[in-house]
Amino acid sequence: MANYDVIIIGSGPGGYVCAIRCAQLGLKTACVEGRETLGGTCLNIGCIPSKALLHASHMLHEAEHNFASMGLKGKSPSVDWKQMLAYKDEVIGQNTKGIEFLFKKNKIDWLKGWGSIPEAGKVKVGDEVHEATHIVIASGSEPSSLPGIEIDEKVVVTSTGALELSKIPKKMVVIGAGVIGLELGSVYARLGTEVHVVEFLDAITPGMDAEVQRTFQKLLTKQGLNFTLGAAVQSVDATKTKAKVTYKLRKDDSEHTIDADTVLVATGRKPYIDGLGLDALGVAMTERGQVKTDAQWNTNVKGIYAIGDAIEGPMLAHKAEDEGMAVAEVIAGQHGHVNYGVIPGVIYTHPEVASVGETEETLKEQGRAYKVGKFSFMGNGRAKANFAADGFVKILADKSTDRILGAHIIGPMAGDLLHEICVAMEFGAAAEDLARTCHAHPTYSEAVREAALACGDGPIHS
Ligand code: FAD
Ligand code: NAI
């Protein structure tokens, strides 16, 4: 008789959500976590702390740039960095304790320590071996650096170090214009740091709709971020207080250097599976070092499943959560399902950038006939009143059926606005369905409706 029906290794958004759903479905559940607090990368060193710093620094930006025009005069606030970090830590603490509370409420055992799987049906934590009919690997990911670059988390940092720098740097080089580079680059640019982003490709945020990429880069440049694109970083030479980044421009192979107090290496993340014993168990992996699973998150070893950043797909908290819920349902004999075609992606800069489904580029690649409905926030009254009129909503719909295929928003609250389109896509809606839905005035969401109208007879306010 097993001690547990399910043991989950890792308590990030994949693992903790899986544990709660398993418990709700009547399964005796434990979750192994080696970190001091629950919540994984997301709550401790990822989504939550980065959003706290983005929020605080955005407030400063508003005070410095928009308050006076609204008649709010006086000195702009000065930055107490220690207090800003304390606020961020407080937010982390509230969130991680929240998961501890949910575990207690759902009678989930937290097995404290680093777990390994000596054989199918067994999980070892410290000296204790626990038995479980089902084991879910939800061990997440870690930063992947570049060869030859040494991370000290003080001068040359990953996102983890960038969330707790001892002081605000005067000059920062960010390697990689992906999500982490632009979110954390924005934080420091708003706090007064001179930020230089060096990106290998010729555009920022690879994979995103090209029109959004261009607008996004323009807006970030206006906010003071500097970009060098098409540049392959060769090396980073660091002392205890400074670093020199050497890169080659791909177009002419010319070599350049740039000095900084801090270098943020934001060149992607890779699955974290150290110490689990997957090799000895014979668990199959993909070429990119992810745990290989089938459509129901089974690995090739019976009774062992994997979800979240440890497997294929976008490394996003909500993707991990959805897989956590779905695999719990599969384990309970139900029909867990994730629609990978409708996973939103949001960058929490200002303005926010949000995207779901196909881009114009992927539709062209597939040779599909589509139409574009676009509406600028300049035509949205609420956005103008709030100094938030930069950006647009773009809806892509099938040319003959009008079915929504994708949507891309750059603008105020883009991450929240996107979800009505996600719901519409889940229901197989046409752009006209959105266009015929009454939207409250004055809201930013009217811009979504106008973009949907633009897929048909045309928007009203442009
Ligand atoms: P993780 O959250 O990485 O959790 C895995 C957990 O497993 C860890 O706590 C680890 O300690 C534990 N673990 C690993 N191995 C073992 C073991 N052997 N024994 C015991 N415990 C183990 N995503 C978004 O969707 N939105 C965002 O805004 C966002 N912002 C981010 C900002 C930053 C700076 C970073 C770095 C990431 C961000 N992400 C964001 C990505 C998001 O954090 C991940 O996609 C998400 O955390 C993945 O969840 P997970 O459960 O798969 O793994
Ligand atoms: P990323 O994959 O988003 O971006 C990495 C960037 O680095 C790419 O643009 C790549 O071309 C560039 N790069 C790679 N090698 C380079 C080199 N040698 N020189 C210059 N540039 C180079 O990875 P990032 O930003 O590290 O984020 C990791 C993961 O975390 C992402 O998958 C993301 O989904 C997740 N995340 C999500 C957030 C969100 O949803 N808001 C926020 C932060 C992270």
XYZ file of C-alpha atoms and ligand atoms in Angstrom:
559
model
C 0.000 0.000 0.000
C 1.496 3.364 -1.035
C 1.751 6.192 1.537
C 0.349 8.597 -1.007
C -1.741 8.517 -4.143
C 0.367 11.335 -5.583
C 3.690 12.943 -4.750
C 4.584 16.089 -6.659
C 8.207 17.226 -6.817
C 8.340 21.018 -6.844
C 5.907 23.594 -5.482
C 5.964 26.214 -8.263
C 2.761 27.183 -10.094
C 2.759 23.757 -11.787
C 3.375 21.737 -8.627
C 1.275 23.583 -6.066
C -1.744 23.889 -8.359
C -1.446 20.183 -9.210
C -1.294 19.330 -5.492
C -4.396 21.381 -4.670
C -6.404 19.894 -7.569
C -5.281 16.340 -6.585
C -6.454 16.957 -3.010
C -9.750 18.433 -4.246
C -10.270 15.266 -6.276
C -9.880 13.134 -3.138
C -6.304 11.932 -3.693
C -3.878 11.652 -0.749
C -1.235 14.146 -1.806
C 2.231 15.337 -0.827
C 4.454 17.969 -2.406
C 8.253 17.983 -2.082
C 9.982 21.366 -1.992
C 13.646 21.998 -1.255
C 13.371 25.787 -1.083
C 12.624 27.394 2.326
C 9.283 28.656 1.035
C 6.622 27.317 -1.310
C 5.693 28.818 -4.683
C 8.722 28.022 -6.837
C 10.507 30.399 -9.167
C 7.337 32.357 -9.842
C 6.520 33.461 -6.306
C 10.062 33.644 -4.900
C 12.339 34.923 -7.668
C 10.151 35.388 -10.754
C 6.686 36.670 -11.625
C 5.712 38.161 -8.273
C 8.899 40.002 -7.187
C 9.477 41.339 -10.711
C 5.930 42.685 -10.854
C 6.348 44.360 -7.456
C 9.442 46.226 -8.723
C 7.696 47.019 -12.023
C 4.760 48.482 -10.087
C 6.892 50.597 -7.749
C 9.107 51.918 -10.541
C 6.049 52.668 -12.706
C 4.586 54.766 -9.894
C 7.832 56.776 -9.864
C 7.681 57.164 -13.655
C 4.091 58.440 -13.412
C 5.059 60.925 -10.714
C 8.032 62.190 -12.718
C 6.327 62.366 -16.107
C 2.555 62.737 -15.793
C 1.643 64.188 -12.398
C 2.439 67.826 -13.217
C 0.268 67.798 -16.362
C -2.672 66.630 -14.244
C -2.161 69.505 -11.818
C -0.333 67.440 -9.218
C 2.635 69.662 -8.459
C 5.514 69.262 -6.048
C 8.746 67.355 -5.740
C 8.830 63.893 -7.332
C 9.399 61.128 -4.774
C 12.994 60.051 -4.191
C 13.868 56.355 -4.234
C 14.555 54.471 -1.013
C 15.952 51.309 -2.622
C 16.145 49.359 0.648
C 12.469 50.040 1.291
C 11.550 49.115 -2.291
C 13.295 45.751 -1.827
C 11.595 45.320 1.552
C 8.199 45.959 -0.090
C 9.044 43.349 -2.746
C 10.072 40.836 -0.042
C 6.875 41.525 1.901
C 4.830 40.771 -1.229
C 6.795 37.523 -1.756
C 6.176 36.535 1.873
C 2.421 37.157 1.657
C 2.177 35.041 -1.482
C 4.355 32.114 -0.365
C 2.595 31.953 3.019
C -0.675 31.938 1.106
C 0.358 28.666 -0.562
C 1.333 27.204 2.824
C -2.159 28.082 4.062
C -3.757 26.453 1.002
C -1.693 23.280 1.558
C -2.908 23.062 5.173
C -6.499 23.771 4.163
C -6.390 21.005 1.544
C -4.486 18.588 3.843
C -1.475 18.383 1.525
C 1.764 17.279 3.205
C 4.784 19.458 2.458
C 7.785 17.092 2.393
C 10.607 19.536 3.114
C 13.878 18.891 1.295
C 15.224 17.933 -2.111
C 13.546 14.897 -3.610
C 14.778 12.155 -5.923
C 13.089 9.175 -7.543
C 15.099 6.010 -6.743
C 12.521 3.910 -8.627
C 8.997 4.270 -10.002
C 6.572 4.528 -7.068
C 9.188 5.901 -4.651
C 10.376 9.404 -3.739
C 13.352 9.910 -1.443
C 13.528 13.107 0.609
C 16.546 13.275 2.924
C 16.792 9.808 4.515
C 13.109 9.010 4.130
C 11.578 7.098 1.268
C 7.892 7.755 0.563
C 5.723 5.629 -1.651
C 3.247 6.965 -4.178
C 1.190 5.422 -6.958
C 1.748 8.540 -9.102
C 4.745 10.901 -9.155
C 4.605 14.289 -10.897
C 7.859 16.054 -11.788
C 7.279 19.809 -11.503
C 10.866 20.815 -10.837
C 10.813 23.949 -12.999
C 13.718 25.760 -14.595
C 16.879 27.774 -13.969
C 18.651 30.529 -15.930
C 20.765 29.372 -18.845
C 23.871 31.513 -19.242
C 26.244 31.782 -22.176
C 29.413 29.677 -22.418
C 32.366 31.275 -20.650
C 30.292 33.846 -18.737
C 30.608 33.548 -14.998
C 27.626 34.612 -12.950
C 28.457 35.977 -9.475
C 24.933 37.363 -8.842
C 26.538 40.670 -7.782
C 28.111 42.281 -10.845
C 27.172 39.679 -13.463
C 23.672 38.625 -12.521
C 20.711 36.558 -13.671
C 17.187 37.713 -12.922
C 17.642 36.301 -9.404
C 20.481 38.713 -8.596
C 18.795 41.559 -10.468
C 15.863 41.340 -8.032
C 18.111 42.107 -5.056
C 21.019 44.298 -6.161
C 22.738 46.023 -3.242
C 22.297 49.384 -4.982
C 20.754 50.840 -8.114
C 23.467 50.642 -10.797
C 24.527 53.717 -12.760
C 24.934 51.669 -15.928
C 23.580 48.228 -16.786
C 24.089 46.014 -19.811
C 21.258 43.580 -20.410
C 22.171 40.592 -22.591
C 19.007 39.430 -24.343
C 15.953 41.484 -25.385
C 13.497 38.810 -24.244
C 10.877 39.071 -21.543
C 13.206 39.174 -18.543
C 15.631 41.627 -20.154
C 12.882 44.090 -21.053
C 10.896 43.843 -17.809
C 13.912 44.205 -15.526
C 15.623 46.602 -17.939
C 12.513 48.802 -17.662
C 12.612 48.697 -13.866
C 16.171 49.999 -13.740
C 15.722 52.518 -16.562
C 12.818 54.038 -14.597
C 15.002 54.171 -11.477
C 17.622 56.200 -13.339
C 20.041 53.521 -14.590
C 21.508 53.901 -18.078
C 20.359 50.644 -19.656
C 21.906 49.080 -22.779
C 20.236 46.000 -24.217
C 22.367 43.806 -26.480
C 20.367 41.291 -28.527
C 21.564 38.548 -30.858
C 18.601 38.722 -33.258
C 17.534 41.699 -35.395
C 14.354 42.340 -33.411
C 13.380 42.386 -29.742
C 11.076 39.737 -28.196
C 11.553 36.915 -30.710
C 8.388 35.212 -31.918
C 6.154 38.203 -31.304
C 4.071 39.908 -34.035
C 6.594 42.004 -36.001
C 4.482 45.189 -35.958
C 4.213 44.943 -32.173
C 7.982 44.355 -31.929
C 8.693 47.574 -33.834
C 6.229 49.713 -31.849
C 7.457 48.193 -28.585
C 11.092 48.959 -29.359
C 10.207 52.547 -30.303
C 8.306 53.102 -27.044
C 11.031 51.570 -24.883
C 13.650 53.673 -26.665
C 11.571 56.768 -25.832
C 11.708 55.650 -22.204
C 15.512 55.674 -22.332
C 16.442 52.054 -23.072
C 19.250 51.705 -25.652
C 19.247 48.776 -28.063
C 22.022 47.102 -30.037
C 20.463 44.407 -32.196
C 22.119 41.717 -34.316
C 24.930 41.504 -31.771
C 26.449 38.265 -30.507
C 27.966 38.621 -27.049
C 31.438 37.080 -26.946
C 32.548 37.542 -23.370
C 32.003 39.362 -20.111
C 35.084 40.338 -18.088
C 34.198 41.313 -14.555
C 35.989 42.660 -11.494
C 34.326 43.006 -8.083
C 32.643 46.267 -9.088
C 32.602 46.563 -12.883
C 32.236 44.511 -16.034
C 33.110 44.802 -19.704
C 30.888 43.155 -22.306
C 32.397 42.304 -25.695
C 30.085 41.658 -28.622
C 30.370 41.213 -32.388
C 27.894 42.813 -34.787
C 26.641 40.030 -36.992
C 26.300 42.237 -40.089
C 30.050 43.012 -40.386
C 31.742 40.930 -37.686
C 33.094 44.114 -36.054
C 33.939 43.800 -32.365
C 32.749 46.319 -29.739
C 32.901 46.646 -25.967
C 30.665 48.290 -23.446
C 31.331 48.891 -19.725
C 28.786 48.633 -16.949
C 28.383 48.367 -13.175
C 25.992 45.465 -13.637
C 25.440 42.947 -16.416
C 22.101 41.144 -16.506
C 22.313 37.880 -18.432
C 18.786 37.204 -19.698
C 19.342 34.713 -22.492
C 16.666 32.184 -21.612
C 16.016 29.447 -19.075
C 16.475 25.679 -19.098
C 14.713 22.831 -17.249
C 16.015 22.114 -13.746
C 16.181 18.359 -13.164
C 19.382 18.045 -11.126
C 19.420 15.327 -8.508
C 16.101 13.733 -9.495
C 17.826 10.586 -10.756
C 16.039 10.631 -14.114
C 19.035 9.183 -15.986
C 19.202 6.062 -13.825
C 15.422 5.657 -14.130
C 15.670 5.820 -17.930
C 13.283 8.787 -18.251
C 13.384 9.957 -21.896
C 14.418 13.557 -22.570
C 14.056 15.847 -25.593
C 17.106 17.154 -27.470
C 16.681 20.437 -25.573
C 16.984 18.778 -22.163
C 13.267 18.782 -21.348
C 11.488 15.804 -19.810
C 9.659 14.120 -22.679
C 5.935 13.591 -22.175
C 2.945 12.463 -24.213
C -0.284 14.461 -24.589
C -1.376 13.421 -21.073
C 1.922 14.378 -19.419
C 3.070 10.721 -18.998
C 6.812 10.198 -19.243
C 7.998 6.908 -20.748
C 8.158 5.455 -17.191
C 4.740 4.292 -15.970
C 3.366 6.295 -13.055
C 5.762 9.235 -13.583
C 4.411 12.437 -15.150
C 5.990 15.844 -15.828
C 4.613 19.379 -16.229
C 5.580 23.062 -16.350
C 8.965 24.530 -17.225
C 10.557 21.065 -16.983
C 8.779 19.983 -20.190
C 8.259 21.434 -23.674
C 6.256 24.595 -24.379
C 6.320 28.207 -23.241
C 7.932 28.739 -19.848
C 4.970 30.508 -18.301
C 3.381 30.196 -14.883
C -0.177 29.877 -16.201
C 0.861 27.157 -18.685
C 2.411 25.242 -15.753
C -0.763 25.798 -13.673
C -3.040 24.528 -16.426
C -0.899 21.433 -16.877
C -0.926 20.938 -13.092
C -4.719 20.931 -13.010
C -5.045 18.785 -16.107
C -2.576 16.092 -14.992
C -4.354 15.884 -11.613
C -7.584 15.218 -13.477
C -5.898 12.571 -15.647
C -4.502 10.867 -12.512
C -8.016 10.922 -10.980
C -9.362 9.162 -14.086
C -10.887 12.298 -15.626
C -10.128 14.000 -18.935
C -7.643 16.780 -18.223
C -6.939 18.982 -21.226
C -4.839 22.043 -22.093
C -5.502 24.042 -25.256
C -1.970 25.013 -26.253
C -3.355 27.167 -29.078
C -4.796 29.664 -26.605
C -2.033 30.383 -24.095
C -1.654 34.111 -23.532
C 1.758 35.721 -23.199
C 2.149 39.059 -21.434
C 5.108 41.372 -20.931
C 4.459 43.624 -17.938
C 6.325 46.697 -19.123
C 4.580 50.025 -19.668
C 2.775 49.811 -21.947
C 2.069 46.118 -21.494
C 2.343 43.764 -24.431
C -0.038 40.820 -24.696
C -0.411 38.209 -27.329
C -2.339 35.013 -28.060
C -2.596 32.603 -30.985
C -1.234 33.185 -34.465
C 0.822 36.183 -35.606
C 0.735 37.623 -39.127
C 4.098 35.948 -39.679
C 2.927 32.443 -38.657
C -0.253 32.822 -40.750
C 1.810 33.798 -43.795
C 4.091 30.807 -43.214
C 1.010 28.563 -43.174
C -0.327 30.236 -46.321
C -3.631 31.050 -44.590
C -5.929 33.832 -45.789
C -6.596 36.258 -42.921
C -7.785 39.775 -42.262
C -6.454 42.315 -39.776
C -8.601 44.482 -37.526
C -6.527 47.164 -35.839
C -7.417 50.021 -33.518
C -5.093 52.574 -31.949
C -5.493 53.597 -28.307
C -5.330 57.194 -29.637
C -9.025 56.707 -30.466
C -9.888 55.546 -26.951
C -11.125 58.302 -24.652
C -10.127 56.615 -21.395
C -6.592 55.949 -22.652
C -6.175 59.597 -23.659
C -7.405 60.815 -20.259
C -4.923 58.502 -18.511
C -1.838 59.412 -20.625
C -1.933 55.837 -21.910
C -2.759 56.271 -25.600
C 0.417 54.633 -26.982
C -0.172 51.348 -28.779
C -2.950 49.410 -30.445
C -5.128 46.305 -30.483
C -4.749 43.992 -33.458
C -7.075 41.076 -34.120
C -6.343 38.491 -36.801
C -9.361 36.640 -38.165
C -9.911 34.028 -40.850
C -10.665 35.803 -44.127
C -13.699 33.707 -45.020
C -15.138 32.489 -41.671
C -14.195 35.557 -39.525
C -13.039 33.153 -36.766
C -10.476 34.802 -34.483
C -7.016 33.283 -35.021
C -4.845 35.520 -32.890
C -4.620 38.870 -31.125
C -1.805 41.236 -30.194
C -2.164 44.213 -27.908
C 0.376 46.823 -26.946
C -1.146 49.351 -24.624
C -2.611 50.014 -21.173
C -3.690 46.882 -19.256
C -3.014 44.817 -22.388
C -2.563 41.681 -20.262
C -6.042 42.009 -18.808
C -7.704 43.145 -22.043
C -6.436 40.085 -23.892
C -8.566 37.657 -21.912
C -11.902 38.480 -23.469
C -10.271 37.523 -26.776
C -8.897 34.303 -25.224
C -12.392 33.362 -24.036
C -13.795 34.204 -27.470
C -11.159 31.966 -29.083
C -11.966 29.097 -26.686
C -15.582 29.360 -27.847
C -14.523 29.453 -31.511
C -15.959 32.958 -31.832
C -15.857 35.194 -34.889
C -14.555 38.780 -34.684
C -18.171 39.852 -35.262
C -19.183 38.146 -31.974
C -16.826 40.504 -30.122
C -17.906 43.461 -32.247
C -21.585 42.874 -31.388
C -20.905 42.617 -27.641
C -21.739 45.807 -25.754
C -18.579 47.168 -24.070
C -18.838 49.665 -21.199
C -17.767 53.242 -21.846
C -15.245 54.615 -21.095
C -13.029 51.536 -20.797
C -9.830 50.409 -22.477
C -11.750 47.312 -23.600
C -13.653 49.444 -26.113
C -10.409 49.358 -28.134
C -10.768 45.562 -28.353
C -14.299 45.937 -29.673
C -13.164 48.568 -32.178
C -10.418 46.213 -33.444
C -13.089 43.526 -33.846
C -15.252 46.051 -35.736
C -12.229 46.774 -37.915
C -12.316 43.121 -39.043
C -15.775 43.870 -40.480
C -17.409 47.138 -41.583
C -14.883 49.292 -39.761
C -14.289 50.901 -36.365
C -16.299 53.926 -35.243
C -13.615 56.082 -33.614
C -10.872 56.169 -36.236
P 9.092 26.548 -10.824
O 8.267 27.718 -10.510
O 10.475 26.766 -11.285
O 9.096 25.670 -9.498
C 9.831 24.513 -9.370
C 10.102 24.262 -7.906
O 10.601 22.940 -7.767
C 11.168 25.163 -7.305
O 10.681 25.785 -6.147
C 12.312 24.228 -6.950
O 12.975 24.578 -5.737
C 11.574 22.916 -6.763
N 12.411 21.737 -6.997
C 13.146 21.454 -8.105
N 13.748 20.257 -7.979
C 13.389 19.785 -6.776
C 13.703 18.595 -6.074
N 14.483 17.659 -6.583
N 13.182 18.445 -4.833
C 12.386 19.401 -4.284
N 12.049 20.525 -4.902
C 12.540 20.711 -6.136
N 5.792 33.568 -15.995
C 4.594 34.145 -16.200
O 3.661 33.470 -16.651
N 4.378 35.463 -15.905
C 5.364 36.248 -15.421
O 5.136 37.427 -15.168
C 6.635 35.677 -15.219
N 7.644 36.420 -14.738
C 8.862 35.845 -14.522
C 9.898 36.647 -14.065
C 11.147 36.103 -13.853
C 12.255 36.988 -13.354
C 11.361 34.712 -14.078
C 12.703 34.096 -13.803
C 10.340 33.908 -14.544
C 9.085 34.471 -14.781
N 8.027 33.716 -15.286
C 6.810 34.300 -15.513
C 8.174 32.287 -15.578
C 7.578 31.443 -14.420
O 8.221 31.788 -13.216
C 7.735 29.965 -14.704
O 7.191 29.657 -15.964
C 7.021 29.142 -13.642
O 7.520 29.434 -12.358
C 7.172 27.651 -13.919
O 6.514 26.933 -12.930
P 6.964 25.460 -12.533
O 5.998 25.018 -11.484
O 7.122 24.630 -13.733
O 8.419 25.590 -11.901
P 13.791 34.774 -23.673
O 13.898 33.496 -24.386
O 12.492 35.475 -23.568
O 14.823 35.838 -24.308
C 16.186 35.562 -24.437
C 16.767 36.540 -25.442
O 18.178 36.457 -25.392
C 16.340 36.240 -26.876
O 15.857 37.412 -27.461
C 17.622 35.733 -27.511
O 17.682 36.004 -28.896
C 18.666 36.517 -26.727
N 20.008 35.927 -26.761
C 20.356 34.621 -26.658
N 21.685 34.485 -26.753
C 22.228 35.729 -26.921
C 23.559 36.240 -27.089
N 24.622 35.446 -27.120
N 23.742 37.569 -27.212
C 22.654 38.397 -27.199
N 21.374 37.964 -27.059
C 21.158 36.655 -26.911
O 14.405 34.469 -22.233
P 14.369 35.292 -20.871
O 14.047 36.716 -21.108
O 15.628 34.945 -20.175
O 13.146 34.637 -20.110
C 13.166 33.238 -19.790
C 11.775 32.695 -19.671
O 11.096 33.256 -18.563
C 10.961 33.005 -20.908
O 10.638 31.776 -21.525
C 9.734 33.668 -20.437
O 8.593 33.046 -20.929
C 9.758 33.537 -18.919
N 9.371 34.836 -18.369
C 8.091 35.259 -18.576
C 7.686 36.488 -18.161
C 6.303 36.928 -18.447
O 5.489 36.096 -18.812
N 5.976 38.205 -18.285
C 8.594 37.410 -17.470
C 9.922 36.894 -17.348
C 10.264 35.643 -17.770
